[in-house]
PDB file of C-alpha atoms in Angstrom:
ATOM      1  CA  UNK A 116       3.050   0.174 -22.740  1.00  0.00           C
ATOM      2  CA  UNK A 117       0.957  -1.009 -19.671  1.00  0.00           C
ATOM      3  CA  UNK A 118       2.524  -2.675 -17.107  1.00  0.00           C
ATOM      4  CA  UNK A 119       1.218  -5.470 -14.786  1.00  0.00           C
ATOM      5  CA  UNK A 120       2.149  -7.614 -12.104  1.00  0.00           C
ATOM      6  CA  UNK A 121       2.789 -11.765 -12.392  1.00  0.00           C
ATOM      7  CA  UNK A 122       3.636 -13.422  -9.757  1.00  0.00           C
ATOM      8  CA  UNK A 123       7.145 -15.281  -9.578  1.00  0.00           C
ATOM      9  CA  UNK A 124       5.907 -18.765  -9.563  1.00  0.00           C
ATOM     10  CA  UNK A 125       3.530 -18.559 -12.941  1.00  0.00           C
ATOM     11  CA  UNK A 126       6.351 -16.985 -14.783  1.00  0.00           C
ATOM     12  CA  UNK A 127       6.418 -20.315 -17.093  1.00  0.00           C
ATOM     13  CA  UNK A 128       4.335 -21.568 -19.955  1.00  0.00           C
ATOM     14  CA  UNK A 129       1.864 -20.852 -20.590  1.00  0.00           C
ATOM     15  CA  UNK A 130       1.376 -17.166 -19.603  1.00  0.00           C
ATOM     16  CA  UNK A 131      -1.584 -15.906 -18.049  1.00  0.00           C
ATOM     17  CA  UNK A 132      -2.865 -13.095 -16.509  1.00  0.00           C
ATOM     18  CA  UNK A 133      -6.154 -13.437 -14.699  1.00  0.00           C
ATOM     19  CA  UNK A 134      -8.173 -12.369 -11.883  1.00  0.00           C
ATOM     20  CA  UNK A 135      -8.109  -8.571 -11.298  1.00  0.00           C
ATOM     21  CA  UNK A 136      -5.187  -7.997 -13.716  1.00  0.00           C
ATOM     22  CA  UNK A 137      -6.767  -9.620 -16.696  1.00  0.00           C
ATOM     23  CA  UNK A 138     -10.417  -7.985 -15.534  1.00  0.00           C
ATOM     24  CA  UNK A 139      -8.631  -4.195 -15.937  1.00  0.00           C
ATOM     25  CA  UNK A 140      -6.961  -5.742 -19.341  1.00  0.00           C
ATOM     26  CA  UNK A 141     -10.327  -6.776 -20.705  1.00  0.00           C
ATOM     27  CA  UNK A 142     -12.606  -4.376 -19.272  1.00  0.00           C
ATOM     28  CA  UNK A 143     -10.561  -0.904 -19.016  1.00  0.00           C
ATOM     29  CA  UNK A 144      -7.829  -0.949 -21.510  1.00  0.00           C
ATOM     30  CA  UNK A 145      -9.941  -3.380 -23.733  1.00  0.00           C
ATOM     31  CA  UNK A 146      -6.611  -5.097 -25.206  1.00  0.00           C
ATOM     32  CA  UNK A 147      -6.901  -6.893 -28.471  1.00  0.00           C
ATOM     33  CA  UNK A 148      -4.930  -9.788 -29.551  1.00  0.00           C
ATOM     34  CA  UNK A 149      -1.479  -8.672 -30.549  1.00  0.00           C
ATOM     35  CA  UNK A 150      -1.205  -5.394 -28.420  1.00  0.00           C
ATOM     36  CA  UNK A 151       2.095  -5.588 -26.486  1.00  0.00           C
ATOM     37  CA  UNK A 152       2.641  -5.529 -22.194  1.00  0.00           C
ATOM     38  CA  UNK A 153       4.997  -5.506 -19.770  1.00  0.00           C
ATOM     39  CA  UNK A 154       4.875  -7.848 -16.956  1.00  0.00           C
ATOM     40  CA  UNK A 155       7.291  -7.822 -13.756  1.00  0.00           C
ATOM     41  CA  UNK A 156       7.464 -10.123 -10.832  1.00  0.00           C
ATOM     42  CA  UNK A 157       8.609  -8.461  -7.571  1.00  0.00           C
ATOM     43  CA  UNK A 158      11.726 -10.300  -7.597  1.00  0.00           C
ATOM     44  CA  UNK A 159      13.815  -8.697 -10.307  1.00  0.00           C
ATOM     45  CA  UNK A 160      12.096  -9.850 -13.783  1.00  0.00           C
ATOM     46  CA  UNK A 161      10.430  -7.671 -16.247  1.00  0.00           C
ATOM     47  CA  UNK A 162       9.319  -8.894 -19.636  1.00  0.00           C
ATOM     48  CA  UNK A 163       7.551  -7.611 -22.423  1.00  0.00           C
ATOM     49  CA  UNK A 164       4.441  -9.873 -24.021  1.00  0.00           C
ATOM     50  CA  UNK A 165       1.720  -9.805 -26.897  1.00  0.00           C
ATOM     51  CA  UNK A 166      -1.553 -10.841 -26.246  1.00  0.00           C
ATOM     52  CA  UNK A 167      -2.460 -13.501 -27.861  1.00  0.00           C
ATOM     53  CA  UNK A 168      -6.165 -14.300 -26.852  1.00  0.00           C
ATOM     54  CA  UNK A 169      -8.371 -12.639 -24.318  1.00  0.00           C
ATOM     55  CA  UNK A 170     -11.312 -13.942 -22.389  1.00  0.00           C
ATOM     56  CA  UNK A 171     -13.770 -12.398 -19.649  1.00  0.00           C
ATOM     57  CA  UNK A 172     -11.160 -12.695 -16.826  1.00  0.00           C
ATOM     58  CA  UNK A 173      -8.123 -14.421 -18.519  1.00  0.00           C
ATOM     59  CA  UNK A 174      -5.488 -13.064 -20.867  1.00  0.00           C
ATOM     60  CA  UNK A 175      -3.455 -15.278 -22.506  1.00  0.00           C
ATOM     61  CA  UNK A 176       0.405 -14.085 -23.268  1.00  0.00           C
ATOM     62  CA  UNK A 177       3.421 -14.781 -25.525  1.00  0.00           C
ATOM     63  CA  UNK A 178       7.001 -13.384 -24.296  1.00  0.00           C
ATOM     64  CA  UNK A 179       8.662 -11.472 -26.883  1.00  0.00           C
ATOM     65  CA  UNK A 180      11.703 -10.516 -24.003  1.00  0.00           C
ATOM     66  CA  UNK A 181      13.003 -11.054 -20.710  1.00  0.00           C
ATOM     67  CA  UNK A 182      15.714  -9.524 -18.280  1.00  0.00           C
ATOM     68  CA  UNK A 183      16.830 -10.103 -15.152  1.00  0.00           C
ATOM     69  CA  UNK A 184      17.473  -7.406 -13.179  1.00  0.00           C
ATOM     70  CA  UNK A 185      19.846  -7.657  -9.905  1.00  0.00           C
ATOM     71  CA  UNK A 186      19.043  -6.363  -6.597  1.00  0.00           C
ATOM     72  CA  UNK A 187      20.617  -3.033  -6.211  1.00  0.00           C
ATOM     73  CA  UNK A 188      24.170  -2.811  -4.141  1.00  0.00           C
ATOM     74  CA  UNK A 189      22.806  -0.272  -2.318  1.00  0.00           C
ATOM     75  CA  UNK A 190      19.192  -1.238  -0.022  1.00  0.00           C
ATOM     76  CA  UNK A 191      17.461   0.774   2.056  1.00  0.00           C
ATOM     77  CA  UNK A 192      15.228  -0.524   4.884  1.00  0.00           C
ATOM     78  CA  UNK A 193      12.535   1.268   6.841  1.00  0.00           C
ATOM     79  CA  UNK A 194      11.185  -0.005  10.493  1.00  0.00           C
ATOM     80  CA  UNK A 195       8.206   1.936  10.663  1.00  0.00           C
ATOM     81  CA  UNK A 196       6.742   1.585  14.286  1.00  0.00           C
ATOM     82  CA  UNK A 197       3.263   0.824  14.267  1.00  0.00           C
ATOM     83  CA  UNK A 198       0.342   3.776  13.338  1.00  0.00           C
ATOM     84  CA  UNK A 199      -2.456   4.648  11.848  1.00  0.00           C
ATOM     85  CA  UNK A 200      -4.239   2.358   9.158  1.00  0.00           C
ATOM     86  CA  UNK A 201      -5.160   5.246   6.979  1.00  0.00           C
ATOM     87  CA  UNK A 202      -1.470   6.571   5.459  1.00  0.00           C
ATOM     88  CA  UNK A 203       0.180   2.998   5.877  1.00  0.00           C
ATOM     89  CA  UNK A 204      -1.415   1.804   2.396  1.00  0.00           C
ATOM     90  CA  UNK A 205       0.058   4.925   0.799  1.00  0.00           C
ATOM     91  CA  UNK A 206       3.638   4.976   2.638  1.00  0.00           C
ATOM     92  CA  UNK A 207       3.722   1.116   0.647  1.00  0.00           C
ATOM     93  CA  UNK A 208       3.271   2.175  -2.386  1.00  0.00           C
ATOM     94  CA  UNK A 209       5.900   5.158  -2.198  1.00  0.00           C
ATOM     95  CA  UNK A 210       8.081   2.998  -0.405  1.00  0.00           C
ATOM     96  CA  UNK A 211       8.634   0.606  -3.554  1.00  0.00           C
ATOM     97  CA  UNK A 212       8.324   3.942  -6.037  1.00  0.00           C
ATOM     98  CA  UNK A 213      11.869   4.773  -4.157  1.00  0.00           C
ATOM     99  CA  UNK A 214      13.193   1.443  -4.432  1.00  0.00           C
ATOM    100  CA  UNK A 215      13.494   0.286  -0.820  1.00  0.00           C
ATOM    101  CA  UNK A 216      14.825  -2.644   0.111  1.00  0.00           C
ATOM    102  CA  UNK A 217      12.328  -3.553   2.779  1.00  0.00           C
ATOM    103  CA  UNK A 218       9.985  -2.585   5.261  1.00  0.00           C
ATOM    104  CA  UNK A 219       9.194  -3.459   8.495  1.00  0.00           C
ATOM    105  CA  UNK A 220       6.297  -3.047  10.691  1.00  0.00           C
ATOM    106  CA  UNK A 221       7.411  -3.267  14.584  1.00  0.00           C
ATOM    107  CA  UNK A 222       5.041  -3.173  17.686  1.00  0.00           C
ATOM    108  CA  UNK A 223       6.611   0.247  19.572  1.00  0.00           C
ATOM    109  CA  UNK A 224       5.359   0.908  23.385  1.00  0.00           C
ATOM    110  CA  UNK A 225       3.329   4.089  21.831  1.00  0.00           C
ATOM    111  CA  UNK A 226       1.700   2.125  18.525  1.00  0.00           C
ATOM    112  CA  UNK A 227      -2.081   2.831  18.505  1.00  0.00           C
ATOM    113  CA  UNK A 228      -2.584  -1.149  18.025  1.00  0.00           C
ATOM    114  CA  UNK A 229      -1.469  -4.686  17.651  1.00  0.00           C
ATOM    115  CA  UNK A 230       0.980  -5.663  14.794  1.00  0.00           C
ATOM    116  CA  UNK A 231      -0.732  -8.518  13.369  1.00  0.00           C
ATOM    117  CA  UNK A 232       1.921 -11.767  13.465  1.00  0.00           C
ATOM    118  CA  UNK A 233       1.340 -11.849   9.697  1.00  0.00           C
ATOM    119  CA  UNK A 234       1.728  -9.325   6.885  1.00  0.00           C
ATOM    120  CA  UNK A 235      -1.860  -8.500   4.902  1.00  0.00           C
ATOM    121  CA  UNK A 236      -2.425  -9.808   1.339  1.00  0.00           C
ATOM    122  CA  UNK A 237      -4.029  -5.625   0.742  1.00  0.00           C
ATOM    123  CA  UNK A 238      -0.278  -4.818   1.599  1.00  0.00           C
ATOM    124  CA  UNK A 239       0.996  -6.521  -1.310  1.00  0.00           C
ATOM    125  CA  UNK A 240      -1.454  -5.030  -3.588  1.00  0.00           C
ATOM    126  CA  UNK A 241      -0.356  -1.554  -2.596  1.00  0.00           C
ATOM    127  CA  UNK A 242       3.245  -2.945  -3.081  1.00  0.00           C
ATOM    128  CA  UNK A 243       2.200  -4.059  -6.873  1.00  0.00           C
ATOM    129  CA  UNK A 244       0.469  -0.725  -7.398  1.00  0.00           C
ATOM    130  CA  UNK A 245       3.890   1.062  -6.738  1.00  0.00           C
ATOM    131  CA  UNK A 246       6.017  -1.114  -8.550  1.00  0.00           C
ATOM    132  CA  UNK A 247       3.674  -0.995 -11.463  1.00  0.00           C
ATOM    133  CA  UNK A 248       3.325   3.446 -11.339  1.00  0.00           C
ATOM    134  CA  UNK A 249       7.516   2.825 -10.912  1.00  0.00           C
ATOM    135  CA  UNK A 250       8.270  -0.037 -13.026  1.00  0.00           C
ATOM    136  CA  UNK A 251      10.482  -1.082 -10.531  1.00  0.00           C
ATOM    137  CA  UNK A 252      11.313  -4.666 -10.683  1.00  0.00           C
ATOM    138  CA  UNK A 253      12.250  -5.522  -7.178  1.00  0.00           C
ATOM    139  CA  UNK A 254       9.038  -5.311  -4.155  1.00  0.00           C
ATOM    140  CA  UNK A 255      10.726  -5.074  -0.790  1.00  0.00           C
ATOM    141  CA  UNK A 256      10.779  -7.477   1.770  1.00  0.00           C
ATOM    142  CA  UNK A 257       7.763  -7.464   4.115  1.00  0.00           C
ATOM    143  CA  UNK A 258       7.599  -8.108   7.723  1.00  0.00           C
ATOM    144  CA  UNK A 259       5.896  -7.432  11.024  1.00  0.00           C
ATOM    145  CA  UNK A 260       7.849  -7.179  14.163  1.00  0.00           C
ATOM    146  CA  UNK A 261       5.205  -8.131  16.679  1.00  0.00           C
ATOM    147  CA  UNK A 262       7.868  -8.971  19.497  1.00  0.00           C
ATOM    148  CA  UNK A 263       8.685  -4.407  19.927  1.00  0.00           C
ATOM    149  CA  UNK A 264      12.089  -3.410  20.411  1.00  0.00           C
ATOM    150  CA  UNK A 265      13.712  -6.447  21.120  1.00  0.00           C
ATOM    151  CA  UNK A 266      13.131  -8.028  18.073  1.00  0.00           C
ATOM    152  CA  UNK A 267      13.653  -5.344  16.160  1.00  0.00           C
ATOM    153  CA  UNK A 268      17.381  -4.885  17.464  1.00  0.00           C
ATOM    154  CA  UNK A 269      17.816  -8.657  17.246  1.00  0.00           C
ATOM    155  CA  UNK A 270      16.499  -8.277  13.394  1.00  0.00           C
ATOM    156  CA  UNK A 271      18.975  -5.497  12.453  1.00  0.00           C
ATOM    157  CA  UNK A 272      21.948  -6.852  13.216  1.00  0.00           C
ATOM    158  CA  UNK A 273      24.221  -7.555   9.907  1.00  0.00           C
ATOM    159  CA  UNK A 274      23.117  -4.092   8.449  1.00  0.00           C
ATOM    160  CA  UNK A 275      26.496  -2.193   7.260  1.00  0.00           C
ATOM    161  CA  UNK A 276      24.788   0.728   8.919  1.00  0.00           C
ATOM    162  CA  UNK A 277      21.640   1.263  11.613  1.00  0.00           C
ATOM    163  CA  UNK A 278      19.988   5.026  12.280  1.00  0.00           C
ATOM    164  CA  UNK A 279      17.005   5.679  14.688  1.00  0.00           C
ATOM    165  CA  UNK A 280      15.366   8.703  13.253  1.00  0.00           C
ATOM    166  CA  UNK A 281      14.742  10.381  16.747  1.00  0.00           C
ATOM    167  CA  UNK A 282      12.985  13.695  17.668  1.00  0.00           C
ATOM    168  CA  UNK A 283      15.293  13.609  21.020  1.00  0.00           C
ATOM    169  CA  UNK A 284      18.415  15.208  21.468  1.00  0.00           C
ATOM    170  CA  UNK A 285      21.035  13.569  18.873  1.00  0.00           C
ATOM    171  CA  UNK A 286      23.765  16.224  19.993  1.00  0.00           C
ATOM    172  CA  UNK A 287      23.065  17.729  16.476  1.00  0.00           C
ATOM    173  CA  UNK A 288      24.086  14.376  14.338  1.00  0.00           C
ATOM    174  CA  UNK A 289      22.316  15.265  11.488  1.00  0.00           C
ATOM    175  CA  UNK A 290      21.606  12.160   8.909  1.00  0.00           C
ATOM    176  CA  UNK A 291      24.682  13.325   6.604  1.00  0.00           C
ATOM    177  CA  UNK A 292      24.949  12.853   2.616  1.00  0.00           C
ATOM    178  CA  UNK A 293      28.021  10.631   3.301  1.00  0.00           C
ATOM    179  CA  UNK A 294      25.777   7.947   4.989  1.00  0.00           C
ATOM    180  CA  UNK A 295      23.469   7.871   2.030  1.00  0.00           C
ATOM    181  CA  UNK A 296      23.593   5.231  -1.231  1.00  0.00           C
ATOM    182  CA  UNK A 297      26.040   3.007   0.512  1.00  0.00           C
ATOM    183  CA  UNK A 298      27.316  -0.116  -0.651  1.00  0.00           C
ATOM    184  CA  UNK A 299      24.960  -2.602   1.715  1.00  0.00           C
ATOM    185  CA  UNK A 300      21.775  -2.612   3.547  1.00  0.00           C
ATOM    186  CA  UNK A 301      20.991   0.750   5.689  1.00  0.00           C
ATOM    187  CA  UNK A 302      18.286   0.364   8.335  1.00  0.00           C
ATOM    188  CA  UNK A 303      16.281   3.168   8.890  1.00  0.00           C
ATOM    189  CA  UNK A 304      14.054   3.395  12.443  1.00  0.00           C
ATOM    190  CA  UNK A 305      11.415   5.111  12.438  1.00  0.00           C
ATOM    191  CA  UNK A 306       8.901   6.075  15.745  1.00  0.00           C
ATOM    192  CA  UNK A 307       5.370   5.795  15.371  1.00  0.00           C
ATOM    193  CA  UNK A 308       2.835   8.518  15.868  1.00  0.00           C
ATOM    194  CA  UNK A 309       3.851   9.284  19.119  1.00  0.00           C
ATOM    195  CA  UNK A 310       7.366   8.733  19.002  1.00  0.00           C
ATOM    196  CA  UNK A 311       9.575   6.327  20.834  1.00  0.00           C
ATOM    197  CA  UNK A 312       9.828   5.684  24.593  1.00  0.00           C
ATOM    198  CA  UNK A 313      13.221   6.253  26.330  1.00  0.00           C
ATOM    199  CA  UNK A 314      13.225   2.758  27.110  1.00  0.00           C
ATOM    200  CA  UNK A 315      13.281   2.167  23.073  1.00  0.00           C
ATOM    201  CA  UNK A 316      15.405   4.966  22.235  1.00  0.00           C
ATOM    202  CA  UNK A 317      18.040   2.795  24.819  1.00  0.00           C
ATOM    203  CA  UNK A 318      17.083  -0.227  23.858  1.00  0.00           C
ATOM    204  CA  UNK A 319      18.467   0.767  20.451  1.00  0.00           C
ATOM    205  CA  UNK A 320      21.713   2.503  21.031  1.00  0.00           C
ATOM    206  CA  UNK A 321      22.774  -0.182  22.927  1.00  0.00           C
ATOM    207  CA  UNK A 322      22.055  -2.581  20.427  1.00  0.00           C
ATOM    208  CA  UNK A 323      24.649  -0.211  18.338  1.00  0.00           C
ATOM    209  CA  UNK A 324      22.502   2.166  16.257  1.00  0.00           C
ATOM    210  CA  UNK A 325      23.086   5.658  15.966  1.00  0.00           C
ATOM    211  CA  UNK A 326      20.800   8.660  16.904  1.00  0.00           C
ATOM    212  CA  UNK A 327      20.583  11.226  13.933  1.00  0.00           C
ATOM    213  CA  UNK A 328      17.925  14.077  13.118  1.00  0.00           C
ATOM    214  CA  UNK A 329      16.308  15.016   9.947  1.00  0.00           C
ATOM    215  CA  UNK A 330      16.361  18.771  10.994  1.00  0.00           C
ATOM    216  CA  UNK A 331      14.640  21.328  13.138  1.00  0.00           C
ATOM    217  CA  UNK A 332      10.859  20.268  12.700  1.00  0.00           C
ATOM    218  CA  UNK A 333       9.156  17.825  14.241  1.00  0.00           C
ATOM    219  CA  UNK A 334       7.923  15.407  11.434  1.00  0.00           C
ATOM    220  CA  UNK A 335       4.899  12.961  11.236  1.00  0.00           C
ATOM    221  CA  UNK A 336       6.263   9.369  10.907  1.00  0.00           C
ATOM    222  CA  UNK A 337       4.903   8.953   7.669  1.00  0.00           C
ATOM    223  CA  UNK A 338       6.944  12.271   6.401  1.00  0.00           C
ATOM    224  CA  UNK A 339      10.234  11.129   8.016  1.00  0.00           C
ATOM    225  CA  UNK A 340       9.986   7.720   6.628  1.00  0.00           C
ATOM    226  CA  UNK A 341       9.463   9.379   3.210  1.00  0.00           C
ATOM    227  CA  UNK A 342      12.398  11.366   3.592  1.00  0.00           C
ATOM    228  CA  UNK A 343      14.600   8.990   4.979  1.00  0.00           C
ATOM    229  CA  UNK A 344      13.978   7.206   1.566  1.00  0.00           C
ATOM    230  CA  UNK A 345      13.729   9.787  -0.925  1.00  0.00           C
ATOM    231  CA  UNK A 346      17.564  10.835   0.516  1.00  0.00           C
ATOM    232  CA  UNK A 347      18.799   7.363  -0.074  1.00  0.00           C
ATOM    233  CA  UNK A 348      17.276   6.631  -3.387  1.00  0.00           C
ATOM    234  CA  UNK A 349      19.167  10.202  -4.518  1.00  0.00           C
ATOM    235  CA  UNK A 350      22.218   9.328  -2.952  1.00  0.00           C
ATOM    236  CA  UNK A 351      22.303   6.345  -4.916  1.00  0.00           C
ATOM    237  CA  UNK A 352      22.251   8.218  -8.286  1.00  0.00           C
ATOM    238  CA  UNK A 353      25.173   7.691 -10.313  1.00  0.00           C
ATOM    239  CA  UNK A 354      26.803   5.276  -8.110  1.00  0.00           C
TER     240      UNK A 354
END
């Protein structure tokens, strides 16, 4: 069964699918009236539908079920400093393929560029694309940190645990399988490109977060920020 993204707010009669949803429905799968989809929202819903009608860029839907899902116990959320444009779009899709909980975009000393104030509507579609590969019901929350490290340690406070992936000396803390899958929200920091500044690194640690290491090798940002996820999303397994 194919599965497609509806928005929270038009989850209500009638059901319809248009723009370039219904266009891929119509055009690429060519669904007929009575074939059967799956829809989700980004906020915990995921129903199953029949067609019922189709038009050039409209699709017209009946629910045949609905759950509810609730947000997981256990949320991981990655503060990515700001890098390149051309592996962000694939780090979002990933990101919601391993369920996190949300990510953040924050303005580091050593980003490339400006944070924009505002998230981009082509983030959200990379978002959909990875909760529609995943069929995972839940997007995470997206946000830009344009204020640097400041905000960012004002932002994090209230997280059950904080880590700041470093590449610096962490007096060989390694990130440890006992911090993973936790009960809570876990904030993961990650550098950008060219790593944090010592001014960040402090700026942190004073703000109460803890220094760990993913290892020996020296990872791009986009790798660690992977990892950092894939390690939570197993730790959560059977829990």
């Amino acid at each position: 069964m194919r599965t497609f993204f509806l928005p929270p707010e038009r989850w209500a009669e009638p059901y319809l699918l248009d723009g370039q949803e219904a266009r891929h429905l119509v055009k690429v799968v060519r669904v007929r009236a009575g074939d059967m989809v799956r829809l989700l929202d980004g906020r915990g819903r995921e129903g199953e539908f029949r067609v019922t009608a189709t038009e050039k860029a409209l699709v017209r839907l009946a629910p045949v079920s609905i759950t509810d899902h609730p947000a997981p116990a256990s949320q991981a959320v990655l503060a990515i400093g700001w890098g390149k444009e051309v592996r962000r779009g694939w780090l979002m899709e990933k990101a919601v393929e391993l369920e996190a909980g949300g990510i953040w975009l924050w303005q580091a000393e050593r980003s490339q560029s400006r944070v924009p104030e505002e998230t981009r509507e082509s983030w959200h579609s990379q978002m959909e694309a990875g909760a529609k590969q995943s069929r995972n019901p839940w997007l995470p929350e997206l946000r830009t940190l344009p204020g640097g490290v400041a905000e960012l340690a004002e932002a994090s406070r209230g997280f059950s645990r904080r880590f700041i992936l470093w590449e610096g000396d962490t007096g060989g803390v390694l990130l440890g399988a006992g911090d993973l899958g936790q009960p809570g929200r876990t904030l993961f920091v990650v550098g950008p490109e060219g790593g944090f500044s010592d001014r960040e690194v402090a700026t942190l640690l004073d703000s109460g977060m803890t220094a760990v290491s993913l290892g020996d090798r020296v990872l791009r940002w986009e790798t660690a920020a992977m990892l950092c996820l894939g390690l939570h999303w197993w730790g959560r397994q059977g829990k």
